């Protein structure tokens, strides 16, 4: 089954939390897909990733690029991964209907939004019932701590 990590954002925004997670993903030789609910958030993530240069540049693409299969990081408002990513990042309470196509799923949710927290709990329950390997990560002053 898929490893699914629920990342409870309490200290930073998703655009601040994503680059270090993506840096580790690429350093481990993996490709990533990032699924957003809205084009607005996709555009924010896109702009953020283009600005990152330290510790590493985060090359990425989205709909309209000529060779999506060559993109290390794929940004989408669809449920697609034309780059054959094995790591999936879910933003804005996105769900993945078939997580089995991925090795790892990172479900990032805003800990200051009660609706987002409630929605994450619902997703947790559904993913647990489906038999996935779940982990809950709490944002600390520096980095993440596995709490479950």
Tab-separated table of N, CA and C in Angstrom:
chain	number	residue	atom	x	y	z
A	1	UNK	N	0.828	-1.189	0.000
A	1	UNK	CA	0.000	0.000	0.000
A	1	UNK	C	0.874	1.254	0.000
A	2	UNK	N	0.247	2.328	-0.306
A	2	UNK	CA	0.925	3.619	-0.403
A	2	UNK	C	1.201	4.208	0.974
A	3	UNK	N	2.360	4.837	1.125
A	3	UNK	CA	2.652	5.614	2.328
A	3	UNK	C	2.005	6.980	2.159
A	4	UNK	N	1.152	7.359	3.110
A	4	UNK	CA	0.491	8.656	3.035
A	4	UNK	C	0.824	9.438	4.290
A	5	UNK	N	1.441	10.596	4.092
A	5	UNK	CA	1.786	11.471	5.201
A	5	UNK	C	0.875	12.682	5.209
A	6	UNK	N	0.300	12.956	6.349
A	6	UNK	CA	-0.534	14.140	6.538
A	6	UNK	C	0.337	15.197	7.216
A	7	UNK	N	0.530	16.317	6.539
A	7	UNK	CA	1.420	17.378	7.000
A	7	UNK	C	0.599	18.564	7.469
A	8	UNK	N	0.562	18.739	8.791
A	8	UNK	CA	-0.241	19.756	9.465
A	8	UNK	C	0.547	21.065	9.516
A	9	UNK	N	0.219	21.988	8.619
A	9	UNK	CA	0.923	23.265	8.543
A	9	UNK	C	0.426	24.211	9.635
A	10	UNK	N	1.333	24.594	10.535
A	10	UNK	CA	0.970	25.517	11.612
A	10	UNK	C	1.891	26.724	11.681
A	11	UNK	N	3.069	26.625	11.074
A	11	UNK	CA	4.052	27.705	11.183
A	11	UNK	C	4.334	28.432	9.869
A	12	UNK	N	4.051	27.776	8.757
A	12	UNK	CA	4.352	28.378	7.459
A	12	UNK	C	3.204	28.137	6.490
A	13	UNK	N	3.296	28.806	5.367
A	13	UNK	CA	2.329	28.576	4.288
A	13	UNK	C	2.765	27.351	3.492
A	14	UNK	N	1.887	26.879	2.643
A	14	UNK	CA	2.211	25.732	1.804
A	14	UNK	C	3.365	26.069	0.852
A	15	UNK	N	3.422	27.300	0.364
A	15	UNK	CA	4.503	27.669	-0.557
A	15	UNK	C	5.856	27.746	0.160
A	16	UNK	N	5.846	27.930	1.477
A	16	UNK	CA	7.095	27.877	2.242
A	16	UNK	C	7.466	26.439	2.594
A	17	UNK	N	6.468	25.607	2.824
A	17	UNK	CA	6.713	24.225	3.240
A	17	UNK	C	7.120	23.312	2.087
A	18	UNK	N	6.610	23.583	0.894
A	18	UNK	CA	6.861	22.698	-0.252
A	18	UNK	C	8.326	22.603	-0.694
A	19	UNK	N	9.053	23.706	-0.862
A	19	UNK	CA	10.415	23.590	-1.409
A	19	UNK	C	11.339	22.619	-0.678
A	20	UNK	N	11.400	22.628	0.655
A	20	UNK	CA	12.283	21.637	1.292
A	20	UNK	C	11.829	20.185	1.047
A	21	UNK	N	10.521	19.955	1.051
A	21	UNK	CA	10.014	18.606	0.784
A	21	UNK	C	10.333	18.174	-0.648
A	22	UNK	N	10.178	19.101	-1.593
A	22	UNK	CA	10.477	18.788	-2.989
A	22	UNK	C	11.976	18.604	-3.214
A	23	UNK	N	12.786	19.394	-2.521
A	23	UNK	CA	14.239	19.249	-2.625
A	23	UNK	C	14.658	17.849	-2.217
A	24	UNK	N	14.100	17.345	-1.097
A	24	UNK	CA	14.422	15.986	-0.649
A	24	UNK	C	13.909	14.949	-1.645
A	25	UNK	N	12.741	15.204	-2.219
A	25	UNK	CA	12.173	14.284	-3.209
A	25	UNK	C	13.115	14.123	-4.395
A	26	UNK	N	13.552	15.249	-4.955
A	26	UNK	CA	14.454	15.200	-6.109
A	26	UNK	C	15.811	14.621	-5.727
A	27	UNK	N	16.307	14.940	-4.533
A	27	UNK	CA	17.592	14.411	-4.072
A	27	UNK	C	17.551	12.888	-3.944
A	28	UNK	N	16.372	12.353	-3.691
A	28	UNK	CA	16.201	10.897	-3.602
A	28	UNK	C	15.933	10.257	-4.959
A	29	UNK	N	16.052	11.050	-6.030
A	29	UNK	CA	15.881	10.515	-7.373
A	29	UNK	C	14.439	10.291	-7.778
A	30	UNK	N	13.511	10.920	-7.086
A	30	UNK	CA	12.090	10.751	-7.375
A	30	UNK	C	11.537	11.949	-8.143
A	31	UNK	N	10.448	11.707	-8.855
A	31	UNK	CA	9.687	12.779	-9.488
A	31	UNK	C	8.447	13.036	-8.645
A	32	UNK	N	7.915	14.256	-8.746
A	32	UNK	CA	6.743	14.631	-7.949
A	32	UNK	C	5.650	15.191	-8.836
A	33	UNK	N	4.425	14.974	-8.392
A	33	UNK	CA	3.258	15.646	-8.963
A	33	UNK	C	2.633	16.442	-7.824
A	34	UNK	N	2.189	17.648	-8.132
A	34	UNK	CA	1.517	18.495	-7.148
A	34	UNK	C	0.141	18.808	-7.703
A	35	UNK	N	-0.885	18.378	-6.962
A	35	UNK	CA	-2.258	18.614	-7.388
A	35	UNK	C	-2.879	19.712	-6.541
A	36	UNK	N	-3.343	20.758	-7.198
A	36	UNK	CA	-4.006	21.891	-6.551
A	36	UNK	C	-5.485	21.877	-6.923
A	37	UNK	N	-6.306	22.505	-6.101
A	37	UNK	CA	-7.728	22.655	-6.430
A	37	UNK	C	-7.940	23.795	-7.414
A	38	UNK	N	-7.154	24.864	-7.256
A	38	UNK	CA	-7.404	26.083	-8.032
A	38	UNK	C	-6.171	26.510	-8.818
A	39	UNK	N	-6.432	27.184	-9.917
A	39	UNK	CA	-5.354	27.732	-10.740
A	39	UNK	C	-4.574	28.797	-9.976
A	40	UNK	N	-5.255	29.512	-9.092
A	40	UNK	CA	-4.592	30.559	-8.300
A	40	UNK	C	-3.469	29.974	-7.453
A	41	UNK	N	-3.741	28.879	-6.753
A	41	UNK	CA	-2.710	28.250	-5.933
A	41	UNK	C	-1.635	27.631	-6.819
A	42	UNK	N	-2.029	27.011	-7.918
A	42	UNK	CA	-1.050	26.463	-8.848
A	42	UNK	C	-0.091	27.562	-9.312
A	43	UNK	N	-0.626	28.716	-9.653
A	43	UNK	CA	0.222	29.838	-10.088
A	43	UNK	C	1.144	30.318	-8.971
A	44	UNK	N	0.641	30.346	-7.734
A	44	UNK	CA	1.480	30.740	-6.595
A	44	UNK	C	2.632	29.757	-6.392
A	45	UNK	N	2.321	28.461	-6.477
A	45	UNK	CA	3.357	27.443	-6.322
A	45	UNK	C	4.363	27.559	-7.463
A	46	UNK	N	3.876	27.741	-8.680
A	46	UNK	CA	4.744	27.892	-9.849
A	46	UNK	C	5.721	29.050	-9.649
A	47	UNK	N	5.217	30.202	-9.255
A	47	UNK	CA	6.075	31.382	-9.032
A	47	UNK	C	7.096	31.116	-7.934
A	48	UNK	N	6.650	30.491	-6.857
A	48	UNK	CA	7.557	30.190	-5.746
A	48	UNK	C	8.683	29.269	-6.200
A	49	UNK	N	8.350	28.222	-6.938
A	49	UNK	CA	9.375	27.257	-7.354
A	49	UNK	C	10.378	27.871	-8.323
A	50	UNK	N	9.945	28.815	-9.146
A	50	UNK	CA	10.887	29.465	-10.065
A	50	UNK	C	11.885	30.336	-9.315
A	51	UNK	N	11.507	30.825	-8.144
A	51	UNK	CA	12.377	31.721	-7.377
A	51	UNK	C	13.380	30.975	-6.503
A	52	UNK	N	13.150	29.701	-6.241
A	52	UNK	CA	14.024	28.930	-5.353
A	52	UNK	C	15.358	28.656	-6.047
A	53	UNK	N	16.437	28.995	-5.358
A	53	UNK	CA	17.761	28.666	-5.885
A	53	UNK	C	18.640	28.042	-4.806
A	54	UNK	N	18.224	28.144	-3.567
A	54	UNK	CA	18.988	27.593	-2.465
A	54	UNK	C	18.086	26.705	-1.628
A	55	UNK	N	18.412	25.471	-1.361
A	55	UNK	CA	19.693	24.859	-1.673
A	55	UNK	C	19.800	24.364	-3.113
A	56	UNK	N	18.694	24.267	-3.806
A	56	UNK	CA	18.754	23.796	-5.186
A	56	UNK	C	17.602	24.388	-5.986
A	57	UNK	N	17.770	24.425	-7.275
A	57	UNK	CA	16.702	24.869	-8.169
A	57	UNK	C	15.688	23.743	-8.302
A	58	UNK	N	14.410	24.085	-8.400
A	58	UNK	CA	13.350	23.076	-8.477
A	58	UNK	C	12.659	23.147	-9.839
A	59	UNK	N	13.210	22.476	-10.855
A	59	UNK	CA	12.619	22.500	-12.193
A	59	UNK	C	11.239	21.851	-12.200
A	60	UNK	N	10.330	22.454	-12.940
A	60	UNK	CA	8.956	21.965	-12.946
A	60	UNK	C	8.231	22.431	-14.198
A	61	UNK	N	7.066	21.842	-14.422
A	61	UNK	CA	6.241	22.224	-15.553
A	61	UNK	C	4.779	21.953	-15.259
A	62	UNK	N	3.937	22.435	-16.164
A	62	UNK	CA	2.490	22.227	-16.027
A	62	UNK	C	1.886	22.165	-17.427
A	63	UNK	N	0.570	22.095	-17.484
A	63	UNK	CA	-0.131	21.967	-18.766
A	63	UNK	C	0.410	22.973	-19.779
A	64	UNK	N	0.652	22.480	-20.990
A	64	UNK	CA	1.137	23.340	-22.059
A	64	UNK	C	2.605	23.151	-22.398
A	65	UNK	N	3.374	22.478	-21.535
A	65	UNK	CA	4.776	22.241	-21.868
A	65	UNK	C	4.854	21.123	-22.901
A	66	UNK	N	5.897	21.162	-23.697
A	66	UNK	CA	6.028	20.230	-24.809
A	66	UNK	C	6.284	18.794	-24.353
A	67	UNK	N	7.131	18.596	-23.373
A	67	UNK	CA	7.484	17.244	-22.918
A	67	UNK	C	7.194	17.083	-21.429
A	68	UNK	N	5.926	16.909	-21.065
A	68	UNK	CA	5.605	16.764	-19.639
A	68	UNK	C	6.282	15.559	-18.996
A	69	UNK	N	6.594	14.548	-19.771
A	69	UNK	CA	7.230	13.345	-19.238
A	69	UNK	C	8.638	13.617	-18.706
A	70	UNK	N	9.252	14.721	-19.138
A	70	UNK	CA	10.612	15.052	-18.701
A	70	UNK	C	10.643	15.956	-17.465
A	71	UNK	N	9.499	16.390	-16.995
A	71	UNK	CA	9.447	17.319	-15.863
A	71	UNK	C	9.672	16.591	-14.536
A	72	UNK	N	10.654	17.019	-13.744
A	72	UNK	CA	10.864	16.401	-12.430
A	72	UNK	C	9.700	16.662	-11.478
A	73	UNK	N	9.070	17.839	-11.629
A	73	UNK	CA	7.928	18.210	-10.795
A	73	UNK	C	6.809	18.652	-11.732
A	74	UNK	N	5.635	18.081	-11.553
A	74	UNK	CA	4.480	18.397	-12.385
A	74	UNK	C	3.425	19.094	-11.538
A	75	UNK	N	2.977	20.264	-11.972
A	75	UNK	CA	1.929	21.021	-11.286
A	75	UNK	C	0.628	20.882	-12.059
A	76	UNK	N	-0.483	20.613	-11.350
A	76	UNK	CA	-1.729	20.399	-12.064
A	76	UNK	C	-2.952	20.695	-11.202
A	77	UNK	N	-4.018	21.105	-11.875
A	77	UNK	CA	-5.334	21.181	-11.231
A	77	UNK	C	-6.147	19.946	-11.621
A	78	UNK	N	-5.561	19.095	-12.424
A	78	UNK	CA	-6.176	17.822	-12.822
A	78	UNK	C	-5.605	16.706	-11.943
A	79	UNK	N	-6.122	15.521	-12.092
A	79	UNK	CA	-5.602	14.343	-11.390
A	79	UNK	C	-4.708	13.583	-12.360
A	80	UNK	N	-3.559	14.194	-12.672
A	80	UNK	CA	-2.669	13.582	-13.652
A	80	UNK	C	-1.218	13.655	-13.196
A	81	UNK	N	-0.411	12.805	-13.780
A	81	UNK	CA	1.022	12.782	-13.525
A	81	UNK	C	1.724	12.282	-14.786
A	82	UNK	N	1.731	13.112	-15.852
A	82	UNK	CA	2.348	12.676	-17.099
A	82	UNK	C	3.859	12.500	-17.012
A	83	UNK	N	4.450	12.939	-15.896
A	83	UNK	CA	5.889	12.747	-15.692
A	83	UNK	C	6.184	11.414	-14.984
A	84	UNK	N	5.137	10.589	-14.790
A	84	UNK	CA	5.268	9.290	-14.114
A	84	UNK	C	5.809	9.420	-12.695
A	85	UNK	N	5.384	10.481	-12.009
A	85	UNK	CA	5.808	10.714	-10.627
A	85	UNK	C	5.339	9.590	-9.728
A	86	UNK	N	6.174	9.273	-8.766
A	86	UNK	CA	5.816	8.286	-7.743
A	86	UNK	C	5.496	8.967	-6.413
A	87	UNK	N	5.771	10.271	-6.323
A	87	UNK	CA	5.440	11.043	-5.129
A	87	UNK	C	4.386	12.073	-5.519
A	88	UNK	N	3.318	12.130	-4.733
A	88	UNK	CA	2.213	13.054	-4.991
A	88	UNK	C	2.031	13.992	-3.808
A	89	UNK	N	1.925	15.278	-4.107
A	89	UNK	CA	1.659	16.296	-3.100
A	89	UNK	C	0.258	16.839	-3.342
A	90	UNK	N	-0.587	16.747	-2.317
A	90	UNK	CA	-1.969	17.221	-2.410
A	90	UNK	C	-2.104	18.525	-1.637
A	91	UNK	N	-2.616	19.556	-2.313
A	91	UNK	CA	-2.819	20.865	-1.684
A	91	UNK	C	-4.292	21.222	-1.726
A	92	UNK	N	-4.702	22.126	-0.864
A	92	UNK	CA	-6.067	22.661	-0.863
A	92	UNK	C	-7.130	21.580	-0.676
A	93	UNK	N	-6.851	20.632	0.178
A	93	UNK	CA	-7.806	19.549	0.469
A	93	UNK	C	-8.118	18.674	-0.740
A	94	UNK	N	-7.176	18.590	-1.675
A	94	UNK	CA	-7.354	17.690	-2.819
A	94	UNK	C	-7.373	16.260	-2.340
A	95	UNK	N	-8.059	15.425	-3.065
A	95	UNK	CA	-8.091	14.006	-2.774
A	95	UNK	C	-7.503	13.235	-3.942
A	96	UNK	N	-7.049	12.059	-3.647
A	96	UNK	CA	-6.548	11.154	-4.671
A	96	UNK	C	-7.420	9.912	-4.633
A	97	UNK	N	-8.121	9.678	-5.712
A	97	UNK	CA	-9.034	8.526	-5.764
A	97	UNK	C	-8.286	7.203	-5.821
A	98	UNK	N	-7.136	7.173	-6.493
A	98	UNK	CA	-6.359	5.942	-6.609
A	98	UNK	C	-4.917	6.209	-6.188
A	99	UNK	N	-4.669	6.152	-4.899
A	99	UNK	CA	-3.321	6.418	-4.376
A	99	UNK	C	-2.335	5.302	-4.692
A	100	UNK	N	-2.834	4.148	-5.105
A	100	UNK	CA	-1.953	3.011	-5.357
A	100	UNK	C	-0.981	3.246	-6.514
A	101	UNK	N	-1.238	4.233	-7.340
A	101	UNK	CA	-0.309	4.525	-8.434
A	101	UNK	C	0.930	5.285	-7.949
A	102	UNK	N	0.923	5.691	-6.670
A	102	UNK	CA	2.033	6.444	-6.096
A	102	UNK	C	2.661	5.650	-4.950
A	103	UNK	N	3.972	5.856	-4.744
A	103	UNK	CA	4.650	5.248	-3.603
A	103	UNK	C	4.365	6.036	-2.334
A	104	UNK	N	4.379	7.366	-2.475
A	104	UNK	CA	4.142	8.238	-1.325
A	104	UNK	C	3.197	9.358	-1.721
A	105	UNK	N	2.345	9.730	-0.765
A	105	UNK	CA	1.452	10.865	-0.926
A	105	UNK	C	1.674	11.787	0.261
A	106	UNK	N	1.823	13.069	-0.029
A	106	UNK	CA	2.008	14.105	0.986
A	106	UNK	C	0.752	14.973	0.964
A	107	UNK	N	-0.037	14.890	2.006
A	107	UNK	CA	-1.281	15.661	2.109
A	107	UNK	C	-1.002	16.850	3.019
A	108	UNK	N	-0.792	18.029	2.423
A	108	UNK	CA	-0.489	19.232	3.197
A	108	UNK	C	-1.771	20.012	3.450
A	109	UNK	N	-2.033	20.333	4.720
A	109	UNK	CA	-3.253	21.061	5.040
A	109	UNK	C	-2.983	22.162	6.058
A	110	UNK	N	-3.773	23.223	5.967
A	110	UNK	CA	-3.631	24.421	6.798
A	110	UNK	C	-4.198	24.164	8.192
A	111	UNK	N	-3.340	24.141	9.179
A	111	UNK	CA	-3.757	23.889	10.549
A	111	UNK	C	-4.522	25.022	11.192
A	112	UNK	N	-4.572	26.178	10.545
A	112	UNK	CA	-5.306	27.329	11.079
A	112	UNK	C	-6.717	27.415	10.505
A	113	UNK	N	-7.054	26.520	9.612
A	113	UNK	CA	-8.363	26.494	8.966
A	113	UNK	C	-9.121	25.267	9.473
A	114	UNK	N	-10.144	25.500	10.309
A	114	UNK	CA	-10.880	24.389	10.915
A	114	UNK	C	-11.496	23.459	9.876
A	115	UNK	N	-11.970	24.017	8.757
A	115	UNK	CA	-12.551	23.182	7.706
A	115	UNK	C	-11.481	22.295	7.070
A	116	UNK	N	-10.285	22.845	6.884
A	116	UNK	CA	-9.188	22.059	6.309
A	116	UNK	C	-8.779	20.932	7.250
A	117	UNK	N	-8.740	21.216	8.550
A	117	UNK	CA	-8.390	20.182	9.529
A	117	UNK	C	-9.453	19.088	9.540
A	118	UNK	N	-10.723	19.480	9.529
A	118	UNK	CA	-11.816	18.493	9.512
A	118	UNK	C	-11.766	17.653	8.237
A	119	UNK	N	-11.487	18.292	7.109
A	119	UNK	CA	-11.398	17.562	5.842
A	119	UNK	C	-10.220	16.587	5.869
A	120	UNK	N	-9.102	16.984	6.478
A	120	UNK	CA	-7.945	16.090	6.588
A	120	UNK	C	-8.287	14.882	7.451
A	121	UNK	N	-9.040	15.084	8.513
A	121	UNK	CA	-9.457	13.965	9.360
A	121	UNK	C	-10.322	12.979	8.567
A	122	UNK	N	-11.198	13.519	7.737
A	122	UNK	CA	-12.047	12.670	6.899
A	122	UNK	C	-11.199	11.868	5.920
A	123	UNK	N	-10.215	12.524	5.302
A	123	UNK	CA	-9.329	11.819	4.368
A	123	UNK	C	-8.514	10.752	5.102
A	124	UNK	N	-8.048	11.080	6.305
A	124	UNK	CA	-7.287	10.118	7.126
A	124	UNK	C	-8.111	8.851	7.339
A	125	UNK	N	-9.357	9.042	7.765
A	125	UNK	CA	-10.239	7.909	8.046
A	125	UNK	C	-10.440	7.048	6.798
A	126	UNK	N	-10.662	7.691	5.662
A	126	UNK	CA	-10.870	6.955	4.413
A	126	UNK	C	-9.605	6.209	3.992
A	127	UNK	N	-8.451	6.849	4.122
A	127	UNK	CA	-7.193	6.205	3.717
A	127	UNK	C	-6.820	5.066	4.664
A	128	UNK	N	-7.137	5.223	5.933
A	128	UNK	CA	-6.880	4.153	6.899
A	128	UNK	C	-7.766	2.948	6.576
A	129	UNK	N	-9.040	3.214	6.276
A	129	UNK	CA	-9.969	2.130	5.924
A	129	UNK	C	-9.533	1.421	4.647
A	130	UNK	N	-8.852	2.145	3.750
A	130	UNK	CA	-8.371	1.546	2.500
A	130	UNK	C	-7.084	0.746	2.710
A	131	UNK	N	-6.521	0.797	3.924
A	131	UNK	CA	-5.352	-0.014	4.239
A	131	UNK	C	-4.010	0.625	3.958
A	132	UNK	N	-3.979	1.913	3.712
A	132	UNK	CA	-2.704	2.582	3.441
A	132	UNK	C	-1.888	2.763	4.718
A	133	UNK	N	-0.590	2.948	4.552
A	133	UNK	CA	0.346	3.178	5.652
A	133	UNK	C	0.349	4.681	5.936
A	134	UNK	N	-0.241	5.095	7.061
A	134	UNK	CA	-0.426	6.515	7.352
A	134	UNK	C	0.561	7.036	8.385
A	135	UNK	N	0.885	8.333	8.229
A	135	UNK	CA	1.719	9.034	9.209
A	135	UNK	C	1.188	10.460	9.340
A	136	UNK	N	1.268	10.963	10.554
A	136	UNK	CA	0.861	12.346	10.815
A	136	UNK	C	2.112	13.123	11.201
A	137	UNK	N	2.365	14.206	10.474
A	137	UNK	CA	3.549	15.035	10.696
A	137	UNK	C	3.116	16.399	11.204
A	138	UNK	N	3.696	16.790	12.323
A	138	UNK	CA	3.409	18.083	12.935
A	138	UNK	C	4.573	19.035	12.644
A	139	UNK	N	4.235	20.236	12.221
A	139	UNK	CA	5.262	21.216	11.915
A	139	UNK	C	5.849	21.762	13.215
A	140	UNK	N	7.163	21.720	13.317
A	140	UNK	CA	7.880	22.198	14.500
A	140	UNK	C	8.602	23.503	14.162
A	141	UNK	N	9.279	24.070	15.141
A	141	UNK	CA	10.031	25.313	14.917
A	141	UNK	C	11.033	25.134	13.780
A	142	UNK	N	11.618	23.945	13.708
A	142	UNK	CA	12.535	23.644	12.617
A	142	UNK	C	12.201	22.260	12.063
A	143	UNK	N	11.486	22.251	10.974
A	143	UNK	CA	11.183	20.991	10.312
A	143	UNK	C	9.897	20.337	10.808
A	144	UNK	N	9.869	19.011	10.651
A	144	UNK	CA	8.674	18.225	10.925
A	144	UNK	C	8.980	17.158	11.960
A	145	UNK	N	7.965	16.824	12.763
A	145	UNK	CA	8.095	15.744	13.731
A	145	UNK	C	6.941	14.779	13.527
A	146	UNK	N	7.276	13.522	13.386
A	146	UNK	CA	6.226	12.511	13.224
A	146	UNK	C	5.528	12.333	14.576
A	147	UNK	N	4.226	12.557	14.565
A	147	UNK	CA	3.460	12.463	15.804
A	147	UNK	C	2.632	11.182	15.857
A	148	UNK	N	2.474	10.521	14.725
A	148	UNK	CA	1.702	9.273	14.662
A	148	UNK	C	2.207	8.404	13.546
